[in-house]
Coordinates of C-alpha atoms and ligand atoms in Angstrom, one line a residue:
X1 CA 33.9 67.1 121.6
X2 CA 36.1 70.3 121.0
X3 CA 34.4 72.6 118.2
X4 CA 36.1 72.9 114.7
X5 CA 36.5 76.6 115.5
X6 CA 38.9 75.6 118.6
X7 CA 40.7 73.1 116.5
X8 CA 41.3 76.1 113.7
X9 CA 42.3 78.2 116.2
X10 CA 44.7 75.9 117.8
X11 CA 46.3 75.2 114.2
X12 CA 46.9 78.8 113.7
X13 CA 48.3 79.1 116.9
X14 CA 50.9 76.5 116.3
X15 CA 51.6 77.8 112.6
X16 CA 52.0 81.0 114.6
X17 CA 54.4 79.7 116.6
X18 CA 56.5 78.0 114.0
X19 CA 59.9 80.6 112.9
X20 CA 61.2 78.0 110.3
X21 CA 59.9 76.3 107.6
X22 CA 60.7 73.1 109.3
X23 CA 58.9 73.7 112.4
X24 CA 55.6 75.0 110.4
X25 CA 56.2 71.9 108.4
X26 CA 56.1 69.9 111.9
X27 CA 52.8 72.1 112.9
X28 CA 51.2 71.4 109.7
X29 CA 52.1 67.3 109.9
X30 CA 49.8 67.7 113.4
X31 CA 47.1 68.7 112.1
X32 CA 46.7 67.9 108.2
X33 CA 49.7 64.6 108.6
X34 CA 48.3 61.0 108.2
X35 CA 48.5 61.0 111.6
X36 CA 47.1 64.6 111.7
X37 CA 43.9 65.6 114.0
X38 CA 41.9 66.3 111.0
X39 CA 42.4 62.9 109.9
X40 CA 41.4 61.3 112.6
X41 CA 38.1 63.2 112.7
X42 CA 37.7 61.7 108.9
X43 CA 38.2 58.3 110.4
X44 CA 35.4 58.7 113.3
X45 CA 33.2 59.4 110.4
X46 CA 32.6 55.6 109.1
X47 CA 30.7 54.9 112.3
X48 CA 28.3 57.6 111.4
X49 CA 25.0 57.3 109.8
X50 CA 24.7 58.8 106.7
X51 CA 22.7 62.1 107.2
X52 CA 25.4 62.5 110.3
X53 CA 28.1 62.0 107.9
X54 CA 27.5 64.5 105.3
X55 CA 26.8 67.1 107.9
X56 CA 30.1 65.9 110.1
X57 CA 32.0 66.0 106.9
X58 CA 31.3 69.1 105.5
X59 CA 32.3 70.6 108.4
X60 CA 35.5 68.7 108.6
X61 CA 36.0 69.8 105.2
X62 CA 35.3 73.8 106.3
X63 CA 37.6 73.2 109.0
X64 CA 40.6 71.5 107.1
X65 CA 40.1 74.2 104.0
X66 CA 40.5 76.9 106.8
X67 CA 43.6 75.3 108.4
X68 CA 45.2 74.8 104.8
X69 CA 44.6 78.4 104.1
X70 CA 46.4 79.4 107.4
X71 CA 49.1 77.3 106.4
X72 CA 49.4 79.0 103.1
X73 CA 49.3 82.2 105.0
X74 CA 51.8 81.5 107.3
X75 CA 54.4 80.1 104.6
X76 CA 54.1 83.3 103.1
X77 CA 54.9 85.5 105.9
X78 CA 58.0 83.3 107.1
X79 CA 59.2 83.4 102.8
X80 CA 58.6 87.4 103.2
X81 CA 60.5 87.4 106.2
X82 CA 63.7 85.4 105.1
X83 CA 63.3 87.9 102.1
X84 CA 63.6 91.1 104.0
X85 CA 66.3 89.6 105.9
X86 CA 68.1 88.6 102.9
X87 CA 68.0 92.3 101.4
X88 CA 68.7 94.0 104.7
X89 CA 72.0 92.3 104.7
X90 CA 73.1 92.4 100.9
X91 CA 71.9 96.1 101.1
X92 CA 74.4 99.1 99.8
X93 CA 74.3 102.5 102.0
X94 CA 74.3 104.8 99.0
X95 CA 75.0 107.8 100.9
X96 CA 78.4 106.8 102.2
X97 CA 81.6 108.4 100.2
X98 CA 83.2 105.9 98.0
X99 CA 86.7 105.1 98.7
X100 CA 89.1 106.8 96.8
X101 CA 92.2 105.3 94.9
X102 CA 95.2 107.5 95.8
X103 CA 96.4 110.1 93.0
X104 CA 99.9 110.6 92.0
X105 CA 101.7 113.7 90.6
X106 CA 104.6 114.7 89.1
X107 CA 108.1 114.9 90.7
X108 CA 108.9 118.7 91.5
X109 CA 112.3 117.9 89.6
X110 CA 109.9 116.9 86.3
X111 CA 107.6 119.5 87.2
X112 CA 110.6 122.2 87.0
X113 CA 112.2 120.4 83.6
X114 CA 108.4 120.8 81.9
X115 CA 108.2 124.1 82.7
X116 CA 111.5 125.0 81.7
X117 CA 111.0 123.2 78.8
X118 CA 108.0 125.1 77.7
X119 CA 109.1 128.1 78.6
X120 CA 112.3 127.5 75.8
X121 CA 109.8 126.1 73.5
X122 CA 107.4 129.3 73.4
X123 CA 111.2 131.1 72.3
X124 CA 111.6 128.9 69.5
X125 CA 114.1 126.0 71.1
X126 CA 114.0 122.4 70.2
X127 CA 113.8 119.6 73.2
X128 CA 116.4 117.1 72.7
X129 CA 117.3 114.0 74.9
X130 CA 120.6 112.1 74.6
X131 CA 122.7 109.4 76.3
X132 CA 123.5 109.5 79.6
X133 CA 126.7 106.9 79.3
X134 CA 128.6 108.7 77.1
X135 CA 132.4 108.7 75.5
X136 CA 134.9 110.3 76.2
X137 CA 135.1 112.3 73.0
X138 CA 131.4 113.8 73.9
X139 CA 132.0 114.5 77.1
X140 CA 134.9 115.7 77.0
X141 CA 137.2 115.9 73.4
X142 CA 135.1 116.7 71.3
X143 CA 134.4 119.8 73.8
X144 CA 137.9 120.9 73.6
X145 CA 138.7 119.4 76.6
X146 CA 141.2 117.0 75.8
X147 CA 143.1 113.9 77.5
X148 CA 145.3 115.4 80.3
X149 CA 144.1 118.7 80.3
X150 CA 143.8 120.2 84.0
X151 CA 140.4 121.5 83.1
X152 CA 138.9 117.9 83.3
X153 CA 139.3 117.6 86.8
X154 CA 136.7 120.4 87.4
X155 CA 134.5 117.6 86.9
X156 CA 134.5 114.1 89.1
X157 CA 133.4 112.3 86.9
X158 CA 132.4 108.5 87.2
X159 CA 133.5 105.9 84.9
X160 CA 132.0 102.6 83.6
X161 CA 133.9 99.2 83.5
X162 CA 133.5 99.2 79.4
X163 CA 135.4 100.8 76.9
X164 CA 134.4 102.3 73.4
X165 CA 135.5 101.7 70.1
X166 CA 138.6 103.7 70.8
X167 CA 139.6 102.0 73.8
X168 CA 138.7 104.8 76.2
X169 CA 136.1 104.0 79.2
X170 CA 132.4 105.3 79.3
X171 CA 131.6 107.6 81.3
X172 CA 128.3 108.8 83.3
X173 CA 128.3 112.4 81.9
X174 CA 129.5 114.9 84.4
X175 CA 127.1 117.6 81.8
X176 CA 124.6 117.7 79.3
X177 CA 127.5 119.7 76.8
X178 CA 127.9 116.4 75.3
X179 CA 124.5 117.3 74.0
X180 CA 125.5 120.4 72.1
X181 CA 127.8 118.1 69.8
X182 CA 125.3 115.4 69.0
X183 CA 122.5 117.7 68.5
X184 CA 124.8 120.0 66.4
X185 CA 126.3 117.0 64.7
X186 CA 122.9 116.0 63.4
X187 CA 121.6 119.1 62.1
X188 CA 124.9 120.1 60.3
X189 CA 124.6 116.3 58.1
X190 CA 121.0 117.3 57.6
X191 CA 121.7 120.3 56.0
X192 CA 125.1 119.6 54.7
X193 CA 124.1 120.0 51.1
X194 CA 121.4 122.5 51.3
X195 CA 122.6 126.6 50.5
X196 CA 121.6 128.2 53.7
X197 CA 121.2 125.8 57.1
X198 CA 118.6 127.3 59.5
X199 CA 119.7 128.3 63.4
X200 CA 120.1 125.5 65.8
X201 CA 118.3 126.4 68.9
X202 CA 118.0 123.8 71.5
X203 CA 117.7 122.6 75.0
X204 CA 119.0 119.2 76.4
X205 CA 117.7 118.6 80.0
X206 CA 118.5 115.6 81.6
X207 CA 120.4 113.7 84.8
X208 CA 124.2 113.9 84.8
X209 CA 126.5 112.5 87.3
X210 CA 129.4 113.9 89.4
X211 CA 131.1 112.6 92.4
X212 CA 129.8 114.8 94.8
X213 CA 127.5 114.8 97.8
X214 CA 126.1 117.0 100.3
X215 CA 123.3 119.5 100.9
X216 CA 123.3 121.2 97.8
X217 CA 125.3 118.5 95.7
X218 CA 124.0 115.0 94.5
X219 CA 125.7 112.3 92.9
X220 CA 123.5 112.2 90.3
X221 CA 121.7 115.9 89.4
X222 CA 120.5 117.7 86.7
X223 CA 121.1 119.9 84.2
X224 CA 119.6 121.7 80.9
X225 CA 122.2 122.7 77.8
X226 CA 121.0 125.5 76.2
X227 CA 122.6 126.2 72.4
X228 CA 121.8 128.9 70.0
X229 CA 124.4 128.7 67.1
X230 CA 123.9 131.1 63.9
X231 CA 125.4 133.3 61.7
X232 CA 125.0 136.1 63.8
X233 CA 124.0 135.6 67.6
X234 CA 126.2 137.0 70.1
X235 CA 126.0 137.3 73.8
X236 CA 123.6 139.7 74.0
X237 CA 121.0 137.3 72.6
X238 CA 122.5 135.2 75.5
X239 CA 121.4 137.4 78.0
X240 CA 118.2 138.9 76.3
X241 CA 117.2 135.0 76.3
X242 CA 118.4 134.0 79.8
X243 CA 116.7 136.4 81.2
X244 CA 113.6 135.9 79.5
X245 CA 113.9 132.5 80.4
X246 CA 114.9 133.2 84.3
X247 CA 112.0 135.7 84.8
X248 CA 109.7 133.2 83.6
X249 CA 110.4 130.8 85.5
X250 CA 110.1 132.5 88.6
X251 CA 107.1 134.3 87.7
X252 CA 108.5 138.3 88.1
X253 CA 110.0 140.8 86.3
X254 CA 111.4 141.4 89.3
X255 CA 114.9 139.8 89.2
X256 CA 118.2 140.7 88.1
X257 CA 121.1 138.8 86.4
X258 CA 124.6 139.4 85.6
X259 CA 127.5 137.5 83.8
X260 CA 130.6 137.1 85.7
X261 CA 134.0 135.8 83.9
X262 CA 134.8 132.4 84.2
X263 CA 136.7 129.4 82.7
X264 CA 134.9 126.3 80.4
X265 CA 137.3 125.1 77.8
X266 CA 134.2 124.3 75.0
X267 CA 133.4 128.8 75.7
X268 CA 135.4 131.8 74.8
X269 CA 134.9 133.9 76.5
X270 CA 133.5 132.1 79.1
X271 CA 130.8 133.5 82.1
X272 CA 129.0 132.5 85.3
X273 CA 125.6 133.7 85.1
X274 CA 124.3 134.9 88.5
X275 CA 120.7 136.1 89.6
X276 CA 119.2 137.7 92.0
X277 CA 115.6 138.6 93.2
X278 CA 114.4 142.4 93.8
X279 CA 112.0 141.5 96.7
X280 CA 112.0 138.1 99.3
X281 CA 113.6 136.4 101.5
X282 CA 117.0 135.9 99.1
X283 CA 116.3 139.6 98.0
X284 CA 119.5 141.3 97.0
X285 CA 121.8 137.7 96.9
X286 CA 123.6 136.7 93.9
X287 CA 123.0 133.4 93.3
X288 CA 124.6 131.4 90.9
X289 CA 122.7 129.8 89.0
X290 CA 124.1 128.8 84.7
X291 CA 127.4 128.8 83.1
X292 CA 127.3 130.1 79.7
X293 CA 129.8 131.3 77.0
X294 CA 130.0 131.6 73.2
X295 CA 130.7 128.4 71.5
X296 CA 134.5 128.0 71.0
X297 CA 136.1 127.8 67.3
X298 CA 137.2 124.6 67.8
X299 CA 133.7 123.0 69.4
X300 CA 132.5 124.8 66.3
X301 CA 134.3 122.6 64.3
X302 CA 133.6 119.5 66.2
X303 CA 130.3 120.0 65.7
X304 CA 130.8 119.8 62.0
X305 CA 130.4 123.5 60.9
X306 CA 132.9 126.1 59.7
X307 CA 133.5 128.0 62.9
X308 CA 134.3 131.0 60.4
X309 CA 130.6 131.1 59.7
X310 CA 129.2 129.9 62.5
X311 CA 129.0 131.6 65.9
X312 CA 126.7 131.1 69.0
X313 CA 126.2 130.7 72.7
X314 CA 126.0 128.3 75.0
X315 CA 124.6 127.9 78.5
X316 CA 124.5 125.0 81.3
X317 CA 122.0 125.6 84.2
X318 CA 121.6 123.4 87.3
X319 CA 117.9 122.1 87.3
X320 CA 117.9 121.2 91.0
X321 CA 119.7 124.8 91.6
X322 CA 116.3 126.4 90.1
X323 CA 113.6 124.2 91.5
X324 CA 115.3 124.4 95.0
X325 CA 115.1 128.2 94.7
X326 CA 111.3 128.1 93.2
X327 CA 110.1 125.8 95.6
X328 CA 112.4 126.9 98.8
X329 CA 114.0 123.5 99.4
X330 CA 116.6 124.3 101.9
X331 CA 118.2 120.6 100.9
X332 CA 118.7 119.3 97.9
X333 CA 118.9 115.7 99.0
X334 CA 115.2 115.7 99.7
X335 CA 114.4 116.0 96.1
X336 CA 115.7 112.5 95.3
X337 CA 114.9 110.7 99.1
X338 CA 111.5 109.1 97.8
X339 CA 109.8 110.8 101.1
X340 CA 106.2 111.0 100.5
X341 CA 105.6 113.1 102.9
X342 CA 108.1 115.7 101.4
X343 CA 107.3 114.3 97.9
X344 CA 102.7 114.8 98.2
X345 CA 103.2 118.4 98.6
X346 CA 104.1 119.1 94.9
X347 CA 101.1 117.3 93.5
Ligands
LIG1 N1 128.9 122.2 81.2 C1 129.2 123.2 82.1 C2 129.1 122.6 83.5 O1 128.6 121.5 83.7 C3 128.2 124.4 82.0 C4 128.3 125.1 80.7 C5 127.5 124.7 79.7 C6 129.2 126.2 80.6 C7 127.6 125.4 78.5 C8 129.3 126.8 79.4 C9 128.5 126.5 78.3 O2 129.6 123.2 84.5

């Protein structure tokens, strides 16, 4: 008859062989089952005598403690297997870069308005923001520009298919002048029973509308109103400021502007302002870039101050104009395309 070492030897053999649970459940059913080889030695025992069967059985037991223990054993190593297995799959790599959520950044059009906004702000100017439908008496009237008058052609402007409470149409303003009147409007009720008003100083950037288009025109554009109205300011504080402002903005000292005549009928007198750079590629062009002119008697009065006390300046720059020349965009239409690829290099 085959020794109990063989049979234990078999038994780990077959437990060895086993890569489930279910097939080390089979093994084990073989050799420990009801119908197991161990048991089947138990049976033989009964036709034993009785010294035979304590001997026989003891070692049966040796043998089937030995096989159980395998069992265990083998259990083990296929649960520590399916383990590993488990974390080798669910496992993280640490070490590789994350991935990153895209980051935005400001339009080179907002980026130009914040600095020019600041850059006002550090001279003592208010930031105001009005509406962009306006009537007719802002954007035009009330900026001695009245109904009929030649001069409101210089501006194509586009209209809205409602009306305000005088019956005229709304427009979309052709300029952010309309701005002077509300934001002057405002300050003279505040003070309008107080001895001495202080200076309004203020800028109004914003989007206006004109109906225009091509490389250095766009339906809708930009502008900032500048207005500085006192007791005393003249056009020399126009000029001291402007170019403050300009110099700033471009970052040199290096720059030149000059005031050429012109026609608005809200400025007498009236002048382009035109700048030009002392050094790069545009060195030695005049480039227009503002109108500006002192506040006329009768905006004055529009604006709800005595025009015989009250004098100042006012100037109208092109945003686009300025951030086109900072940022040496040959086309203006690029600004407003929504091309990332032109858009991702301002961030
Ligand atoms: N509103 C004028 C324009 O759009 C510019 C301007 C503003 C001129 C203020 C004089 C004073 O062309």
């Amino acid at each position: 008859m085959e020794a109990f070492s063989q049979l234990v030897q078999r038994a780990e053999q077959a437990f060895g062989q086993a890569r489930t649970p279910a097939e080390l459940e089979d093994a084990k059913a073989r050799f420990l089952g009801k119908a197991g080889e161990l048991t089947a030695r138990m049976k033989e025992l009964s036709s034993l005598s009785v010294d035979e069967k304590k001997a026989r059985g003891a070692e049966i037991n040796a043998a089937k403690q030995e096989v159980e223990g395998l069992l265990a054993a083998r259990r083990q190593a296929l649960a520590d297997a399916e383990l590993t297995r488990q974390l080798q799959a669910e496992s993280l790599d640490v070490s590789l870069p994350g991935r990153r959520r895209g980051s935005g950044g400001l339009h080179p059009i907002t980026r130009a308005m914040e600095r020019i906004e600041s850059i006002f702000g550090s001279m003592g100017f208010d930031v105001a923001d009005g509406p962009e439908i306006e009537t007719d008496w802002y954007s035009f009237t009330a900026l001695n520009n009245p109904e009929n008058h030649p001069a409101r052609s210089m501006q194509d402007t586009f209209y809205v298919d409602l009306n305000d409470a005088e019956g005229r149409p709304l427009n979309l303003r052709p300029h952010t002048s309309p701005m002077q009147i509300r934001y002057a409007q405002a300050h003279a009720r505040r003070y309008a029973g107080a001895a001495t008003m202080p200076e309004i100083r203020v800028i109004a950037p914003g989007r206006t509308y004109r109906v225009d288009s091509d490389a250095t025109h766009s339906p809708m554009f930009h502008q900032v109103e500048g207005l500085w109205v006192g007791e005393s300011i003249s056009f020399k504080d126009l000029k001291a400021v402007y170019l403050r402002f300009i110099r700033a903005f471009f970052e040199t000292d290096d720059l030149q502007i000059r005031f050429r005549p012109s026609y608005f009928p809200f400025t007498e007198p009236s002048a382009e302002i035109d700048m030009m750079f002392g050094s790069g590629p545009l060195k030695g062009r005049w480039l227009e870039v503002s109108g500006s002119g002192q506040v006329h008697p009768q905006v004055i009065r529009n604006m709800g101050l005595d025009p015989e006390r009250y004098i100042g300046f006012a100037f109208g720059s092109g945003i686009d104009r300025l951030a086109m020349l900072r940022y040496g965009v040959g086309d203006l239409r690029l600004f407003f395309d929504g091309d990332l690829r032109f858009l991702t290099q301002f961030k």
